[in-house]
Every structure is written in C-alpha cells, then in structure tokens.
CSV table of C-alpha atoms in Angstrom, one decimal:
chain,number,residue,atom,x,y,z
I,1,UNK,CA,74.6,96.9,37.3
I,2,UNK,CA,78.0,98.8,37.9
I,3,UNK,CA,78.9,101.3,40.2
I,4,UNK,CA,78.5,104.0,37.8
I,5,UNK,CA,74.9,102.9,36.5
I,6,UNK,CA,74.4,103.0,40.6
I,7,UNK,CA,76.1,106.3,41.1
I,8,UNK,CA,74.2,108.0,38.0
I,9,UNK,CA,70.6,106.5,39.6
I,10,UNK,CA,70.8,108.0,42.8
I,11,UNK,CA,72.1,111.4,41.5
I,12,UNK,CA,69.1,111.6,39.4
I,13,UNK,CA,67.1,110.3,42.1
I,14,UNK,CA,68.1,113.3,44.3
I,15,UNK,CA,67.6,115.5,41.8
I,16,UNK,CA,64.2,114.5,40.7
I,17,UNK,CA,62.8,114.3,44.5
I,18,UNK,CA,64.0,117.9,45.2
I,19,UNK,CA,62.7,119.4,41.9
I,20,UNK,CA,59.2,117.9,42.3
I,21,UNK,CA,58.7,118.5,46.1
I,22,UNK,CA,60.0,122.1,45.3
I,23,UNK,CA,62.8,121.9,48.8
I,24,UNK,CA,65.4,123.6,47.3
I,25,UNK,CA,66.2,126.5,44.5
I,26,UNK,CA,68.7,124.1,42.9
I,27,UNK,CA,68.8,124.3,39.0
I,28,UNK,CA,69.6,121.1,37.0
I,29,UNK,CA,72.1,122.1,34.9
I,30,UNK,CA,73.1,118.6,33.3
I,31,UNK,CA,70.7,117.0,30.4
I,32,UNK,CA,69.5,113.7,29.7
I,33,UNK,CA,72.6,112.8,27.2
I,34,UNK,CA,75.2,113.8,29.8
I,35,UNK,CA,73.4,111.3,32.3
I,36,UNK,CA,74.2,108.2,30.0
I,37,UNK,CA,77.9,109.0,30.2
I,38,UNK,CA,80.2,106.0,31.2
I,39,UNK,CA,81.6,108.0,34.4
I,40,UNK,CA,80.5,111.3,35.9
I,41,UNK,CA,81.5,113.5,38.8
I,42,UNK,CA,78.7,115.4,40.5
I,43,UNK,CA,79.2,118.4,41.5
I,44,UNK,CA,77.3,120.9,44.1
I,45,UNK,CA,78.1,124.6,43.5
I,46,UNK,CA,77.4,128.0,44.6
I,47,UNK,CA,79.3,129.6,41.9
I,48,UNK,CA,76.7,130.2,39.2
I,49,UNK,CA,76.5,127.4,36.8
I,50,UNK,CA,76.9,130.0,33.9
I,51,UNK,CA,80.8,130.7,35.1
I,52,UNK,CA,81.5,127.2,35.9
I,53,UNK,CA,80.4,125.4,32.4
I,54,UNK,CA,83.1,126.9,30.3
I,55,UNK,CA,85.5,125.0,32.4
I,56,UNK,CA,83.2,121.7,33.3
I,57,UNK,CA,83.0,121.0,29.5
I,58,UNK,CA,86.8,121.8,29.1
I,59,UNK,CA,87.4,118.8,31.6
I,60,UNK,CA,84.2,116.6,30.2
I,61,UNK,CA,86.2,117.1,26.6
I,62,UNK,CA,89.2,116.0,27.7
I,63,UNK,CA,88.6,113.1,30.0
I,64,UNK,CA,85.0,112.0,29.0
I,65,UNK,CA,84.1,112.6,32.4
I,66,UNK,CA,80.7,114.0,32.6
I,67,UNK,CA,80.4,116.8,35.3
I,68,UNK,CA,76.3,116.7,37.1
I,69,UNK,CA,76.2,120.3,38.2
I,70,UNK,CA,73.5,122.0,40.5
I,71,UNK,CA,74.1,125.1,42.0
I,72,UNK,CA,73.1,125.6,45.2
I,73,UNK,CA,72.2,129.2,46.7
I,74,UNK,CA,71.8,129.0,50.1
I,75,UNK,CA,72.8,125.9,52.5
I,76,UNK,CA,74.5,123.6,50.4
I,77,UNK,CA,75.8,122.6,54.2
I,78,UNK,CA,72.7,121.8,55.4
I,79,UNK,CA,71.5,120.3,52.2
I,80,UNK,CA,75.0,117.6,51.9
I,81,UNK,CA,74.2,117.0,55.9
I,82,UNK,CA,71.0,116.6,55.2
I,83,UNK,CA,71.6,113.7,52.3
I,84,UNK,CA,74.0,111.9,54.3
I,85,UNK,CA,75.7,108.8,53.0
I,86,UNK,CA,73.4,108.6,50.4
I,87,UNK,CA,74.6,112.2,49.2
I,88,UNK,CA,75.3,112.3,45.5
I,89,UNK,CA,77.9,115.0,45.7
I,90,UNK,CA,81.3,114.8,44.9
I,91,UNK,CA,82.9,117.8,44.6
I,92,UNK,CA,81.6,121.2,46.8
I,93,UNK,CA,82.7,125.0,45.2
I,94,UNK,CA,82.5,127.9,46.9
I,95,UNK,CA,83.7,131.3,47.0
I,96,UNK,CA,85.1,132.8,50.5
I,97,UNK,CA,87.5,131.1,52.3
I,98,UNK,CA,84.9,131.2,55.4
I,99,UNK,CA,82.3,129.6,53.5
I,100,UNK,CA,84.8,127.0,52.4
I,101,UNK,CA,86.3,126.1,56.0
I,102,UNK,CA,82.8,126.1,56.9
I,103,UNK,CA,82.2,122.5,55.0
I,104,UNK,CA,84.9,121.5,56.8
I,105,UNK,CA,83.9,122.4,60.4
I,106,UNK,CA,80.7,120.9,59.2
I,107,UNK,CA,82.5,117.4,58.7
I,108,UNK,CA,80.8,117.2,55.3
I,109,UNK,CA,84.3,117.2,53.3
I,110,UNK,CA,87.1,114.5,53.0
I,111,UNK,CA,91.0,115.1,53.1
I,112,UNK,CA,92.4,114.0,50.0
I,113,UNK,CA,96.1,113.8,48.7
I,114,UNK,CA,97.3,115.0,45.0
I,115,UNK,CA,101.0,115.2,44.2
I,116,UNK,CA,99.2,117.5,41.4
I,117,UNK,CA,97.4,119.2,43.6
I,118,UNK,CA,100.0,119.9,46.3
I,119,UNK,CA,102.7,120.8,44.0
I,120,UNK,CA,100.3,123.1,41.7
I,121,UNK,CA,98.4,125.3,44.9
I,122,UNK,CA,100.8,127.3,47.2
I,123,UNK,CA,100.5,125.6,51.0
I,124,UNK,CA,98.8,129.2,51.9
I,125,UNK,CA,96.2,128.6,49.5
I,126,UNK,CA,95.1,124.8,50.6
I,127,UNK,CA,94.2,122.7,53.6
I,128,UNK,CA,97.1,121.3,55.6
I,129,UNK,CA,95.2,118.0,55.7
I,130,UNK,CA,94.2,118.4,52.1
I,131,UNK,CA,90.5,119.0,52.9
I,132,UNK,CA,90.1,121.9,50.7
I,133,UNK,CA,91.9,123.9,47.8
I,134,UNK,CA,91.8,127.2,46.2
I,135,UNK,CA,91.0,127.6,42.4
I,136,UNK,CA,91.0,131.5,41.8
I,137,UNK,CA,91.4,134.5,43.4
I,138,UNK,CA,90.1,138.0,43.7
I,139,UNK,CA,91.4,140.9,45.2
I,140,UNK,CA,90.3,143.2,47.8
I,141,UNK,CA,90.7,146.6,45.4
I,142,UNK,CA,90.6,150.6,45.5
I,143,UNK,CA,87.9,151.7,42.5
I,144,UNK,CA,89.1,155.6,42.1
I,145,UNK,CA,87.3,158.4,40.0
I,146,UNK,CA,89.6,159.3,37.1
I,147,UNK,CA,88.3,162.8,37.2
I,148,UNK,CA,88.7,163.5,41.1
I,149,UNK,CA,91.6,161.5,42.5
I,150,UNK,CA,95.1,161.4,41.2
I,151,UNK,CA,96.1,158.7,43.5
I,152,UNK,CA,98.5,155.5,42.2
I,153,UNK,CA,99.0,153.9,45.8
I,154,UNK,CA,96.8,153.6,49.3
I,155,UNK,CA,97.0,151.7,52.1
I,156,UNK,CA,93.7,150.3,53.8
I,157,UNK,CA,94.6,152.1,56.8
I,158,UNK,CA,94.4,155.3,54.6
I,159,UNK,CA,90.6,154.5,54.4
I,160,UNK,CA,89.8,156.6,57.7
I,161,UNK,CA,92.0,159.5,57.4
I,162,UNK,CA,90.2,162.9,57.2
I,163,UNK,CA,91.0,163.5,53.9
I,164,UNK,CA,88.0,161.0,52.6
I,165,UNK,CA,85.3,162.3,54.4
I,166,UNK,CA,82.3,162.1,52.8
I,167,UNK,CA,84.2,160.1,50.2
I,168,UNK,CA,84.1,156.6,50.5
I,169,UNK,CA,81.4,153.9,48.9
I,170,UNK,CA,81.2,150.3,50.1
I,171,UNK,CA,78.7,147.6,50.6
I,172,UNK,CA,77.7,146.2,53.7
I,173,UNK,CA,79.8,145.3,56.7
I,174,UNK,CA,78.8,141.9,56.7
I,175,UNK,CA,78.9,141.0,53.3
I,176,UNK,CA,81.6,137.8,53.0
I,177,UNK,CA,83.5,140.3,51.5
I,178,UNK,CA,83.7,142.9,53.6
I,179,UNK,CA,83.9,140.6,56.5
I,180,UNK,CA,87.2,138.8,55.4
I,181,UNK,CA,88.5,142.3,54.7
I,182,UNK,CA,88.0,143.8,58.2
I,183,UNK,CA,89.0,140.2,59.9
I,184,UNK,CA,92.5,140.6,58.2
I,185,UNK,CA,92.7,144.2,59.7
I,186,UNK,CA,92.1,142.3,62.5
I,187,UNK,CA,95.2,140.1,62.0
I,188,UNK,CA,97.2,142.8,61.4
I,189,UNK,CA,96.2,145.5,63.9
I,190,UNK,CA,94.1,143.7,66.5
I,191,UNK,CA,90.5,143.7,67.6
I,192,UNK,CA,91.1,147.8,69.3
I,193,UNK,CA,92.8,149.0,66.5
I,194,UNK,CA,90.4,147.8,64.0
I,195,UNK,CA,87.1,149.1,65.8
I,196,UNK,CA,89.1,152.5,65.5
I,197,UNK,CA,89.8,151.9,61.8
I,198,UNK,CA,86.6,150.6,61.2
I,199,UNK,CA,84.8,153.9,63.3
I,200,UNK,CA,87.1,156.0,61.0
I,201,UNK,CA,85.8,154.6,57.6
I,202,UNK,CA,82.0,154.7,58.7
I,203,UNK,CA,82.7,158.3,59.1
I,204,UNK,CA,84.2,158.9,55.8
I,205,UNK,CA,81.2,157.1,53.9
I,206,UNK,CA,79.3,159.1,51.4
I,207,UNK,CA,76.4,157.3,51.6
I,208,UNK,CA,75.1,154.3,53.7
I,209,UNK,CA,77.2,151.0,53.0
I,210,UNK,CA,75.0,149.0,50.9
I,211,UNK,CA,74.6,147.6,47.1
I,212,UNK,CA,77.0,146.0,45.6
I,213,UNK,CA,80.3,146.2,44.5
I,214,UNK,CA,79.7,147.6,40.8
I,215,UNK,CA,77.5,150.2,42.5
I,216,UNK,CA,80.1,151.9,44.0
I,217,UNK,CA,81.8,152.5,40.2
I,218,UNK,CA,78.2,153.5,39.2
I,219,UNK,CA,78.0,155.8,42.5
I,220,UNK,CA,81.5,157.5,42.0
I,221,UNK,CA,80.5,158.4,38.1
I,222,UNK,CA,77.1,160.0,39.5
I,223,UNK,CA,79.5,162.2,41.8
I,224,UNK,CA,78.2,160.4,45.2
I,225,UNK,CA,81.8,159.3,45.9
I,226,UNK,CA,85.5,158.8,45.2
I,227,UNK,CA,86.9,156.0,46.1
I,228,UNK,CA,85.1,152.3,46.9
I,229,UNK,CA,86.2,149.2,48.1
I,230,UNK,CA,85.4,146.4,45.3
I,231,UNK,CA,86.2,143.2,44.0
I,232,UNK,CA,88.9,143.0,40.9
I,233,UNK,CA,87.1,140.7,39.3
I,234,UNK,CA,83.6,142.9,38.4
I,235,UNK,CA,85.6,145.8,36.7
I,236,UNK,CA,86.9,143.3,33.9
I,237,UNK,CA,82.7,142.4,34.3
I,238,UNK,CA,82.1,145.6,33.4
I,239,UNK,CA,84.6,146.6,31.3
I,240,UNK,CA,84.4,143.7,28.5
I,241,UNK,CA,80.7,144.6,28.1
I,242,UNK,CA,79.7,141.3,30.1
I,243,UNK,CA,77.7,143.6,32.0
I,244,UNK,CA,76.0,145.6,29.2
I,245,UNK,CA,76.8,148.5,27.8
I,246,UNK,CA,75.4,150.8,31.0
I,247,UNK,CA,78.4,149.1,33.2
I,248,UNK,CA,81.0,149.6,30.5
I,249,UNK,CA,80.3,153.5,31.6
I,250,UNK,CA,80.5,153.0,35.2
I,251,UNK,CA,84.1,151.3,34.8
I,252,UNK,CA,84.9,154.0,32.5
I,253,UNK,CA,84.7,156.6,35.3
I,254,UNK,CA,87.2,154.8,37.2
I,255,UNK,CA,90.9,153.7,37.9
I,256,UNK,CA,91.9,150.9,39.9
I,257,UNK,CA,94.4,151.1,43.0
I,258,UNK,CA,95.2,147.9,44.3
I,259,UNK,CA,95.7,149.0,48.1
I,260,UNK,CA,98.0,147.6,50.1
I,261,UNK,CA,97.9,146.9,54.0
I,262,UNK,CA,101.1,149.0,55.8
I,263,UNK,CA,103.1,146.0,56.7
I,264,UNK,CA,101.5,143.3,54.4
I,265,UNK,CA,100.1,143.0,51.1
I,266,UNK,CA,96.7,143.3,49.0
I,267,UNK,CA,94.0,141.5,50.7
I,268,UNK,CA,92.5,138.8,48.5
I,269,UNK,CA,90.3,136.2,48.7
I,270,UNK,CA,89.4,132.7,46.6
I,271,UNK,CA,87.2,130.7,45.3
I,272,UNK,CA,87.9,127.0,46.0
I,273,UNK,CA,86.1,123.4,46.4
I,274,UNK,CA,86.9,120.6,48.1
I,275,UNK,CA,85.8,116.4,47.9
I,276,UNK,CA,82.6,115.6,49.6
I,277,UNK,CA,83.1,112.9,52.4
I,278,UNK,CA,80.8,110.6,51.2
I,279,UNK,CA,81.9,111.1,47.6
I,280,UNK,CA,80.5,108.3,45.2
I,281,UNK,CA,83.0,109.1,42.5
I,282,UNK,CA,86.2,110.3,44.8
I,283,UNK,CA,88.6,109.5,42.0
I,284,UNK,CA,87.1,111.3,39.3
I,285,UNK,CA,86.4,114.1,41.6
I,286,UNK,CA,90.0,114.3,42.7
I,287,UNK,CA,90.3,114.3,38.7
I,288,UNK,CA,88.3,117.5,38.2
I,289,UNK,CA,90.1,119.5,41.1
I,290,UNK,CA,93.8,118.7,39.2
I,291,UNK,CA,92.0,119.8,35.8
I,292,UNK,CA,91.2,123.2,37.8
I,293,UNK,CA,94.7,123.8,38.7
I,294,UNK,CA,96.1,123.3,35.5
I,295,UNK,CA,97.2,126.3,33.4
I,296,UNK,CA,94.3,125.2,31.1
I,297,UNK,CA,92.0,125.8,33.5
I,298,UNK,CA,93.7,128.9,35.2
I,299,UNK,CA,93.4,130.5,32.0
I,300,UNK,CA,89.8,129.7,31.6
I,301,UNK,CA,89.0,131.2,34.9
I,302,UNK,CA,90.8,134.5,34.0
I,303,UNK,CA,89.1,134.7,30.9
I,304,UNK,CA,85.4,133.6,32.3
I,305,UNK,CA,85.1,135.2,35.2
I,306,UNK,CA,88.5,138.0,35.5
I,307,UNK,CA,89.6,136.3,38.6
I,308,UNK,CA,93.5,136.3,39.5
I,309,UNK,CA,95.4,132.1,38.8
I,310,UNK,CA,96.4,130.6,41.9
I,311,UNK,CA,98.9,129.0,39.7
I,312,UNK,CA,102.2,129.7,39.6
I,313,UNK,CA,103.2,131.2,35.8
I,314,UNK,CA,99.3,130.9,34.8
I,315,UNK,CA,97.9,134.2,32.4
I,316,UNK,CA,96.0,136.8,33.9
I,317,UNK,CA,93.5,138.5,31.9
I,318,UNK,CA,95.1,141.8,30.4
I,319,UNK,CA,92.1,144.2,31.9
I,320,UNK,CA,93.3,143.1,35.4
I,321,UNK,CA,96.6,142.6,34.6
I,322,UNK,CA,96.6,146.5,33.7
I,323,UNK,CA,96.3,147.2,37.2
I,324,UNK,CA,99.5,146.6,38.1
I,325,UNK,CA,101.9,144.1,40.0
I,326,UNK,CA,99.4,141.8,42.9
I,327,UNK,CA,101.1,141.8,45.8
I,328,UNK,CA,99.0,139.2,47.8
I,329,UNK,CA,99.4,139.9,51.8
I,330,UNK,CA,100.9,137.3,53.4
I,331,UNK,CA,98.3,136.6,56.0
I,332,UNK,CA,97.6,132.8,56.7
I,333,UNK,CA,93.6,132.3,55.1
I,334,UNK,CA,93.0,130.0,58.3
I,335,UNK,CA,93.6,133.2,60.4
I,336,UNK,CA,91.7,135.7,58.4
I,337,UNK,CA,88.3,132.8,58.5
I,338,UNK,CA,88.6,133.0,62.7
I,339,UNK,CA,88.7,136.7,62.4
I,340,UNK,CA,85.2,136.8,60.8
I,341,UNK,CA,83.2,136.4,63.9
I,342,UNK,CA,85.0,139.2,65.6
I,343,UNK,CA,84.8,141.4,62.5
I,344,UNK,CA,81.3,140.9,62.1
I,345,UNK,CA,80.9,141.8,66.0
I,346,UNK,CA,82.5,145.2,65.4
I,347,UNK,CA,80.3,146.1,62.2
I,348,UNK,CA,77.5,145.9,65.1
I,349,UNK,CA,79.6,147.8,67.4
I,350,UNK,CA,80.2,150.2,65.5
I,351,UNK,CA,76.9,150.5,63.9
I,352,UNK,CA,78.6,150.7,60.3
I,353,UNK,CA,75.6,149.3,58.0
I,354,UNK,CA,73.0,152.0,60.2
C-alpha cells in the first residue's frame, strides 16, 4: 500500500464517519472516480464548492491531481482541531483576512515557502512566514442610484456628513464585511474618531442595517435609499444574470463609486487559503496554491466569481473593470484583522445594528 492509497483511505474515512453520524453540514463534493486518482489534494473550504470547481478541474486537468473538496460552513477551525494529526485536509480557503489569520492563531496551518508563490502575491497580500496567501480580492464599494445621485467620487468619511441623512443602506455592523471596513477606519483615524464616524453613519441610515449586500441595490431601486455600502464582486452577480433576471434590475438602478479613504485608498478585502499543518499531501497542495496564482487561474476567478486578481497584469472582468481604476489602500491586512475586535466593540457602542 502507498502513501497515496493511505492518504485517499483516510480522507474517505473522514468523510464517510461525518456524513453518517450527521456532525457536520459538509457536502461531499468529489465522486467515486475522482477517489481512484493516483494523487489528490484535499481540500476544506468555505467558499461554496459551486465557485471553486471551475478552477479545481482547471488544476485536476492540468496536473492529474485530483482535488477532494468539502465545503465547510461554520467551524472548519474547530472541525481541523478536532481531527488532529489524522486530519485529511490539505489545503484551508476562506474568505476575510480575519477568518484567515484566524487558522493561524489557531496553530492549524503550516508556513510554507514558494519562489512561485512569493514572487506571484504582493508581500501585503501574504504571510511574512508564508502561512497564508491571498487568491482574489473584492472591494469595499459605493452602490449609487443612477436616477438620484450624480456623484463620480466619495470618500468613506463622506458616509456621515448631513447631506446623507436618511440615505444610506448597509448590512450589519458585524458582518466580516463590515467589520474589516470600520477596523481599517480604525487604522486610519483611531478608535475616537471612528466611534464618531461610525455615530454619524448610523444616523444617516434609511433603514436598519441588515440583509445583505445585493439588498441594498434592490433597496435603492424601491426608493428606500441612495447610496449602500457593497461588495464589487455581487454587482457583476447581478449584472451577468447569475442572479436571475430580478437582480439584473436591481443592478440596473445603480452606478458604482469605488470610495476612497482621505489619505489612503479603496478598502478591499481577499479571499485566500493556506496549507494545513498536518497536510498528508503538502506538495501537491503547495501545487494547487501556485496553480491559483497563475494568470490561468486569476482569470478564472474574475470570470467565476467577479472578484479583482491579486496578480500582477492578470484580466479583470470588464463589468468590474467598468468601474474605474482600483486604487487598493495601503493599509497592512495584519493591522486591519487586530482592528476587528475593536470595531466590533464600537458597533455595540454605538448601537448601530438596533
């Protein structure tokens, strides 16, 4: 028996025991065939599997690698920490640089070094030690009503002048999204000046922050607001039809600003993944990671999923390319991840989810 029959035995193992006993709310997205492949990488996500395949295959057709994916919900932490050395895993994504210093903290990833790797990801965008990497990004943006607002530039300061009361949609303060946004006002401006900010905004909401990010295009084409704070990424959702045809008319009621912070850039975040520490298949996991930096790749993650390359020279997709020049703020990640705790302590402060 070689270390592949092994490695392929106690990922099905794993998988079989947790589907049966009914622990988790993983779904098996590999198939019997894929299981009798020569060499595999396994591969724990919380990306859904339906956005990751197109670029899992890409690598499985051009290495013969099989990629095992599951895609984990909730507490793929606790679930690696739970399986311990005998953890199939190989390879953890994740979206939100919190959530993916988070494995870190945890102790459940390893450091690993790629001259690929290194040279491919910007240093601001990867672990110093090489314990984690960024694969995409999406930006922090301004969805504007095309019928109300003639606007082609704000800064996130702007967000709690006067002049948008009543005006403003966004989701909850302590959405990951949300939470990385007001931790790098934090960076910026400090904890006081932030709680200010963050006062200012609350009272410039036209309704209670809540729902998600395509709601708020929904909720400016019913006239309930503006201007919300979104994700790049859903509007090409919504605007290639991905969505269904009911989102193509939400996007159509907006414009996108990408906002800027008044000495800094657009806030954006990532999605990224990093190599499990007790990895059974460490090469062919460092394998995948260089296939997801690769302008192959890059381009399949604009194209899947809208998000901005991390990649130096890699295409963006044109419905988010239309929005104009990204100007990423120059805030370290690391910082922005410590931030979250305070920022989540002034959403309660403030009361701005009540």
């Amino acid at each position: 028996m070689n270390h592949t029959s092994m490695t392929r035995r106690s990922f099905n193992g794993y998988a079989q025991r947790f589907a049966l006993g009914g622990l988790f709310a993983a779904s098996l997205a590999f198939a019997p065939a894929q299981a009798r492949a020569e060499e595999v990488v396994n591969v724990y996500t919380t990306r859904e599997i339906g956005l990751a395949k197109p670029l899992f295959d890409a690598f499985t057709e051009k290495t013969g690698i099989k990629v095992n994916s599951i895609f984990v919900k909730d507490g793929l932490a606790e679930r690696v920490k739970a399986e311990g050395e005998s953890s199939p895993a190989d390879v953890l994504m994740t979206v939100d640089i919190g959530n993916l210093l988070d494995l870190v903290d945890q102790g459940i990833t390893q450091p690993v070094r790629s001259e690929v790797l290194e040279s491919a990801v910007p240093a601001n965008l990867r672990g110093e030690d090489g314990s984690w990497y960024a694969l995409s990004m999406r930006a922090r943006v301004a969805y504007v009503s095309k019928d109300r607002v003639n606007i082609s530039s704000l800064h996130y300061e702007d967000l709690a002048k006067p002049e948008w009361k009543g005006k403003v949609c966004i989701r909850s303060g302590k959405h990951p999204y949300n939470t990385a946004l007001i931790a790098a006002y934090i960076v910026h401006h400090g904890e006081a000046a932030a709680e200010t900010w963050l006062t200012g905004v609350k009272d410039n909401l036209a309704r209670k922050a809540a729902g998600g990010d395509r709601e708020n295009a929904r909720d400016i084409l019913a006239g309930i607001c503006d201007l919300g704070i979104a994700n790049s990424y859903y509007v090409g959702l919504m605007r290639s039809g991905k969505g269904g045809p009911e989102q193509e008319k939400w996007a159509e009621a907006i414009h996108v600003v990408l906002p800027t912070f008044e000495n800094g850039g657009t806030n954006v975040n990532i999605s990224g993944a990093s190599v499990a520490k007790n990895a059974p298949n460490p090469g062919n996991a460092v394998k995948l990671l260089e296939y997801l930096v690769s302008h192959e790749a890059q381009d399949l993650y604009a194209k899947s999923n809208f998000e901005y390359p991390v990649v130096a020279g890699s295409p963006v997709d044109p419905i988010i390319a239309a929005f104009g020049p990204l100007k990423i703020d120059d805030i370290d990640l690391v910082a922005i991840a410590k931030a979250r705790k305070t920022a989540t302590d002034l959403v309660d402060k403030v009361g701005f989810d009540n």
